[in-house]
Amino acid sequence: MDAPPSTIPTLRLTADVSGLARAADLIRTGRLVALPTETVYGLGADATDPEAVAAIYAAKGRPRFNPLIAHVATPEAALAEGVFDEAALRLAKKFWPGPLTLVVPAAPGGSVCDLARAGLDSVALRVPAHAIARALLERVGRPVAAPSANRSGRVSPTSADHVLTDLDGRIAAVLDGGGCPVGVESTVVACLGGPPRLLRPGGVTREALAAVLGFAPEAAGDPGSRPVGPGLLASHYAPRAGVRLDAIRIEPGEAALLFGAFRPAGLEEAAAVESLSARGDPAEAAARLFGALRRLDASGAPTIAVVPVPEEGLGEAINDRLRRAAAPQPA
């Protein structure tokens, strides 16, 4: 397994023919490779190989009851792994390739292993839009489990540098594809009988889902219960600093995370300041979110004070990540 820290540094592969071939060979032989997607960098392993999947959990320190997303190169490959009802098919047709994960019943002949599915009879599937990710998936030729490429509970990575900060020496390689244009994880929708349920907000907005389905999907249940999809633990995406939400005043020594034109009182006393989007653009804010949190965390401030961010559109996903970052951390 790649999990324990070692004296061997993680390879940084360029996203050319040679780098893609090396990355695919590593994954096919059970090794861990971080890969770029349009959302965040994923920690990729052969989803059909339980030992490779176990190496993901070990490298991340990820709870074993949290299922992983299996990434495939084409919608046709996804249809071989899951059972899609009418709603799932409509969503797949509209949003794949793209930042949408569908949780569906596992197909009887599906190849995603039980460990990647956390022992459930459902499977989480995504066809990413990122050209480098799809080129790698085509070369691997099988589903690739790829949760965010960071230590579990830490801020998700949107660059190869972020991956190496958390995982250098713990994984075989990172395929450097530059920054991630969306910047927050995929939206997760469960289609498991009955109306679809929105398990996690993300790169596809609730409004866009409703436009396809003809109704807004139901919200997820208690995030503290056993998750049926990825990214559903109450405390997740957490920096080391505490996170204080809806701040209208910055206390001396706090780091400040801004959005739009609003300037909280006491800003001049902040230890560090980052803006998600000076013009109040949720898409820009989503792309900057994890990088800004990492930089503020690196300032050494004990608390990151976050000004209010509107819930509309991608703001829902941003606030979801921020609430998880602010949740109490397990002992």
Coordinates of C-alpha atoms in Angstrom, one line a residue:
M1 CA 0.0 0.0 0.0
D2 CA 1.0 3.6 -0.5
A3 CA -0.4 4.8 2.8
P4 CA 2.5 5.1 5.3
P5 CA 4.8 8.1 4.9
S6 CA 8.1 7.0 3.3
T7 CA 11.4 8.5 2.3
I8 CA 10.4 8.1 -1.4
P9 CA 8.8 11.4 -2.6
T10 CA 5.7 11.3 -4.7
L11 CA 6.3 11.6 -8.4
R12 CA 5.0 14.7 -10.1
L13 CA 3.9 13.7 -13.6
T14 CA 3.3 16.0 -16.5
A15 CA 0.0 15.7 -18.3
D16 CA 1.4 14.5 -21.6
V17 CA 1.4 11.2 -23.3
S18 CA 4.3 9.8 -21.2
G19 CA 2.8 11.1 -17.9
L20 CA -0.6 9.7 -18.7
A21 CA 0.8 6.3 -19.6
R22 CA 2.9 6.2 -16.4
A23 CA -0.1 7.3 -14.3
A24 CA -2.4 4.6 -15.9
D25 CA 0.2 1.9 -15.3
L26 CA 0.5 2.8 -11.6
I27 CA -3.2 2.7 -11.1
R28 CA -3.6 -0.6 -12.9
T29 CA -0.9 -2.1 -10.6
G30 CA -2.7 -1.0 -7.5
R31 CA -0.9 2.2 -6.7
L32 CA -2.4 5.6 -5.8
V33 CA -2.3 8.5 -8.2
A34 CA -3.8 12.0 -7.7
L35 CA -5.5 13.3 -10.8
P36 CA -7.1 16.6 -11.8
T37 CA -10.8 16.9 -12.4
E38 CA -12.9 20.0 -13.0
T39 CA -14.0 20.0 -9.4
V40 CA -10.9 19.1 -7.2
Y41 CA -8.0 16.8 -7.4
G42 CA -9.0 13.2 -6.8
L43 CA -6.9 10.4 -5.2
G44 CA -7.3 7.7 -7.8
A45 CA -7.1 4.0 -7.3
D46 CA -8.4 1.0 -9.1
A47 CA -12.0 0.8 -7.9
T48 CA -12.2 -2.9 -8.7
D49 CA -9.3 -3.8 -6.4
P50 CA -10.1 -3.8 -2.7
E51 CA -6.4 -3.6 -1.7
A52 CA -6.0 -0.5 -3.8
V53 CA -9.1 1.0 -2.3
A54 CA -7.9 0.2 1.2
A55 CA -4.7 2.2 0.4
I56 CA -6.9 5.2 -0.3
Y57 CA -8.5 4.9 3.1
A58 CA -5.1 4.5 4.7
A59 CA -3.5 7.4 2.9
K60 CA -6.4 9.7 3.8
G61 CA -7.3 8.4 7.2
R62 CA -10.8 8.2 5.8
P63 CA -13.7 6.6 7.7
R64 CA -14.4 3.2 6.1
F65 CA -18.2 3.7 6.2
N66 CA -17.9 6.7 3.8
P67 CA -18.4 5.4 0.2
L68 CA -16.1 6.5 -2.6
I69 CA -17.1 7.9 -6.0
A70 CA -16.1 5.6 -9.0
H71 CA -15.0 7.7 -12.0
V72 CA -15.4 6.3 -15.5
A73 CA -14.6 7.7 -18.9
T74 CA -18.0 7.5 -20.5
P75 CA -21.7 7.3 -19.7
E76 CA -21.8 3.8 -21.2
A77 CA -19.2 2.7 -18.7
A78 CA -21.3 4.0 -15.9
L79 CA -24.4 2.2 -17.2
A80 CA -22.4 -1.1 -16.8
E81 CA -21.8 -0.3 -13.1
G82 CA -25.2 0.9 -11.9
V83 CA -29.0 0.5 -12.5
F84 CA -30.3 3.9 -13.7
D85 CA -34.0 4.8 -13.4
E86 CA -35.6 7.4 -15.6
A87 CA -34.6 10.3 -13.4
A88 CA -31.0 9.1 -13.3
L89 CA -30.9 8.7 -17.0
R90 CA -32.2 12.2 -17.6
L91 CA -29.6 13.7 -15.2
A92 CA -26.8 11.7 -16.7
K93 CA -27.7 12.8 -20.2
K94 CA -27.8 16.4 -19.3
F95 CA -24.8 16.7 -16.9
W96 CA -22.3 14.1 -18.0
P97 CA -19.5 14.6 -18.5
G98 CA -19.5 17.1 -15.7
P99 CA -19.5 17.8 -11.9
L100 CA -22.5 15.5 -11.0
T101 CA -22.3 12.2 -9.1
L102 CA -25.2 9.8 -9.2
V103 CA -25.8 7.2 -6.5
V104 CA -27.7 4.4 -8.0
P105 CA -28.3 0.6 -7.2
A106 CA -25.1 -1.3 -8.1
A107 CA -25.5 -3.4 -11.2
P108 CA -25.4 -7.2 -10.7
G109 CA -22.4 -7.5 -12.9
G110 CA -20.7 -4.3 -11.8
S111 CA -17.0 -4.3 -11.1
V112 CA -16.7 -1.6 -8.3
C113 CA -15.6 -3.5 -5.2
D114 CA -17.6 -3.7 -2.0
L115 CA -15.0 -1.7 -0.1
A116 CA -15.3 1.2 -2.5
R117 CA -19.1 1.0 -1.9
A118 CA -18.6 0.9 1.9
G119 CA -20.6 -2.4 1.9
L120 CA -23.7 -0.8 0.4
D121 CA -25.8 -2.2 -2.5
S122 CA -25.5 1.2 -4.2
V123 CA -22.6 2.8 -6.1
A124 CA -21.6 6.4 -6.6
L125 CA -20.7 7.1 -10.2
R126 CA -19.3 10.1 -12.1
V127 CA -18.1 10.9 -15.6
P128 CA -15.8 13.9 -15.2
A129 CA -15.5 16.6 -17.9
H130 CA -11.8 17.4 -17.3
A131 CA -9.9 16.3 -20.5
I132 CA -6.9 15.0 -18.6
A133 CA -9.0 13.0 -16.2
R134 CA -11.0 11.4 -19.0
A135 CA -7.8 10.6 -21.0
L136 CA -6.4 8.9 -17.9
L137 CA -9.6 6.9 -17.3
E138 CA -9.6 5.7 -20.9
R139 CA -6.1 4.4 -20.5
V140 CA -6.9 2.7 -17.2
G141 CA -9.9 1.0 -18.7
R142 CA -11.7 0.4 -15.5
P143 CA -13.5 2.5 -12.8
V144 CA -11.2 4.6 -10.7
A145 CA -12.2 5.5 -7.1
A146 CA -11.1 9.1 -6.5
P147 CA -12.1 10.9 -3.3
S148 CA -10.5 14.3 -2.8
A149 CA -6.7 14.0 -2.7
N150 CA -6.1 15.2 0.8
R151 CA -5.9 13.9 4.3
S152 CA -9.4 13.2 5.5
G153 CA -11.1 16.2 7.1
R154 CA -8.6 18.6 5.6
V155 CA -9.2 21.2 2.9
S156 CA -9.7 19.7 -0.5
P157 CA -7.0 20.3 -3.1
T158 CA -7.4 22.4 -6.3
S159 CA -3.7 22.2 -7.4
A160 CA -0.9 19.6 -7.5
D161 CA 0.9 21.7 -4.9
H162 CA -2.1 21.2 -2.5
V163 CA -1.9 17.5 -3.0
L164 CA 1.8 17.3 -2.3
T165 CA 1.3 19.4 0.9
D166 CA -0.9 16.6 2.4
L167 CA 0.2 13.5 0.6
D168 CA 3.9 13.7 -0.5
G169 CA 5.5 10.4 0.3
R170 CA 2.1 8.7 1.0
I171 CA 1.1 8.1 -2.7
A172 CA 2.9 7.1 -5.8
A173 CA 2.3 10.1 -8.0
V174 CA 0.3 13.2 -8.8
L175 CA -0.7 14.0 -12.4
D176 CA -0.3 17.8 -12.7
G177 CA -3.1 19.3 -14.7
G178 CA -3.0 22.8 -13.3
G179 CA -5.8 24.4 -11.3
C180 CA -9.4 23.0 -11.1
P181 CA -11.9 25.3 -12.8
V182 CA -15.0 24.5 -10.7
G183 CA -13.2 24.3 -7.3
V184 CA -15.8 22.5 -5.2
E185 CA -16.7 18.9 -5.3
S186 CA -19.4 17.3 -7.5
T187 CA -23.1 17.5 -6.6
V188 CA -24.3 14.1 -5.4
V189 CA -27.8 13.0 -6.2
A190 CA -29.2 9.6 -5.0
C191 CA -31.6 7.9 -7.4
L192 CA -32.5 4.8 -5.3
G193 CA -36.2 4.5 -5.8
G194 CA -38.7 7.2 -5.1
P195 CA -37.9 10.9 -5.8
P196 CA -34.2 11.8 -6.3
R197 CA -32.5 13.1 -3.2
L198 CA -29.8 15.8 -3.1
L199 CA -27.1 14.3 -0.8
R200 CA -24.4 17.0 -1.4
P201 CA -24.6 20.4 -3.1
G202 CA -21.7 21.0 -5.5
G203 CA -20.8 22.0 -9.0
V204 CA -24.3 21.5 -10.5
T205 CA -26.8 23.8 -8.8
R206 CA -30.1 22.8 -7.3
E207 CA -31.8 25.1 -9.8
A208 CA -30.1 23.3 -12.7
L209 CA -31.3 19.9 -11.3
A210 CA -34.8 21.1 -10.9
A211 CA -34.8 22.4 -14.5
V212 CA -34.1 18.8 -15.8
L213 CA -36.3 16.9 -13.3
G214 CA -39.2 19.3 -13.2
F215 CA -39.0 19.5 -9.5
A216 CA -36.4 20.3 -6.8
P217 CA -34.8 17.1 -5.4
E218 CA -35.4 16.3 -1.8
A219 CA -32.7 17.3 0.7
A220 CA -30.5 14.7 2.4
G221 CA -31.3 13.4 5.9
D222 CA -29.2 13.6 9.0
P223 CA -25.6 13.9 7.9
G224 CA -24.4 12.3 11.1
S225 CA -26.0 9.0 10.2
R226 CA -24.3 6.3 8.1
P227 CA -23.7 8.0 4.7
V228 CA -25.1 6.5 1.5
G229 CA -22.9 8.8 -0.6
P230 CA -19.5 10.5 -0.4
G231 CA -18.8 13.8 1.5
L232 CA -21.7 13.5 4.0
L233 CA -19.9 13.5 7.4
A234 CA -21.0 16.4 9.5
S235 CA -17.4 17.5 10.1
H236 CA -15.4 17.6 6.8
Y237 CA -13.2 19.8 4.7
A238 CA -11.7 21.3 7.9
P239 CA -8.6 23.5 8.3
R240 CA -6.6 23.3 11.5
A241 CA -7.8 26.7 12.5
G242 CA -11.3 27.2 13.9
V243 CA -13.9 28.5 11.5
R244 CA -16.5 31.2 12.5
L245 CA -19.3 31.7 10.1
D246 CA -21.4 34.8 9.2
A247 CA -18.9 37.2 10.8
I248 CA -19.8 40.9 10.7
R249 CA -16.8 41.8 12.8
I250 CA -13.2 40.5 12.8
E251 CA -11.7 40.0 16.2
P252 CA -8.0 41.0 16.7
G253 CA -5.7 38.2 15.4
E254 CA -8.4 36.3 13.4
A255 CA -8.0 35.6 9.7
A256 CA -10.7 37.0 7.5
L257 CA -12.4 35.4 4.5
L258 CA -14.3 38.0 2.5
F259 CA -17.0 37.8 -0.2
G260 CA -18.2 40.7 -2.4
A261 CA -18.0 44.3 -1.3
F262 CA -18.9 43.8 2.3
R263 CA -16.1 44.8 4.7
P264 CA -16.6 43.8 8.3
A265 CA -15.7 45.9 11.3
G266 CA -12.3 45.3 12.7
L267 CA -10.8 44.1 9.4
E268 CA -7.7 46.2 10.0
E269 CA -7.0 43.9 13.0
A270 CA -7.0 40.7 10.9
A271 CA -3.9 38.5 10.9
A272 CA -4.5 37.7 7.2
V273 CA -7.2 38.5 4.6
E274 CA -8.4 36.6 1.6
S275 CA -11.3 37.4 -0.7
L276 CA -13.3 34.6 -2.4
S277 CA -14.6 37.1 -5.0
A278 CA -14.3 40.9 -4.8
R279 CA -17.1 41.2 -7.3
G280 CA -19.4 38.7 -5.5
D281 CA -19.3 36.0 -8.2
P282 CA -20.2 32.6 -6.7
A283 CA -18.3 30.7 -9.5
E284 CA -15.1 32.6 -8.8
A285 CA -15.7 32.1 -5.1
A286 CA -16.1 28.3 -5.5
A287 CA -12.9 28.1 -7.5
R288 CA -11.0 30.0 -4.9
L289 CA -12.5 28.5 -1.7
F290 CA -10.1 25.7 -0.8
G291 CA -7.0 27.6 -1.8
A292 CA -8.1 30.6 0.3
L293 CA -8.8 28.4 3.3
R294 CA -5.4 26.8 3.0
R295 CA -3.6 30.2 2.8
L296 CA -5.5 31.5 5.8
D297 CA -4.8 28.4 7.7
A298 CA -1.1 28.7 7.0
S299 CA -1.1 32.2 8.5
G300 CA -1.2 30.6 12.0
A301 CA -4.4 32.5 13.0
P302 CA -6.4 30.5 15.6
T303 CA -9.7 31.3 13.8
I304 CA -10.9 32.0 10.3
A305 CA -13.8 34.5 10.4
V306 CA -16.0 34.1 7.3
V307 CA -18.4 36.9 6.2
P308 CA -21.9 35.9 5.0
V309 CA -22.1 34.2 1.6
P310 CA -25.5 34.2 -0.2
E311 CA -27.0 30.7 -0.6
E312 CA -28.1 31.2 -4.2
G313 CA -26.6 29.0 -6.9
L314 CA -23.1 27.8 -6.1
G315 CA -23.3 29.7 -2.9
E316 CA -25.2 26.7 -1.5
A317 CA -22.2 24.4 -2.1
I318 CA -19.8 27.0 -0.7
N319 CA -21.8 27.3 2.5
D320 CA -22.1 23.6 2.7
R321 CA -18.3 23.3 2.7
L322 CA -17.9 26.1 5.2
R323 CA -20.4 24.6 7.6
R324 CA -18.6 21.3 7.5
A325 CA -15.3 23.1 8.0
A326 CA -16.8 24.9 11.1
A327 CA -18.3 21.7 12.6
P328 CA -16.7 20.3 15.8
Q329 CA -13.7 18.0 14.9
P330 CA -13.7 14.4 16.2
A331 CA -11.3 13.7 19.1

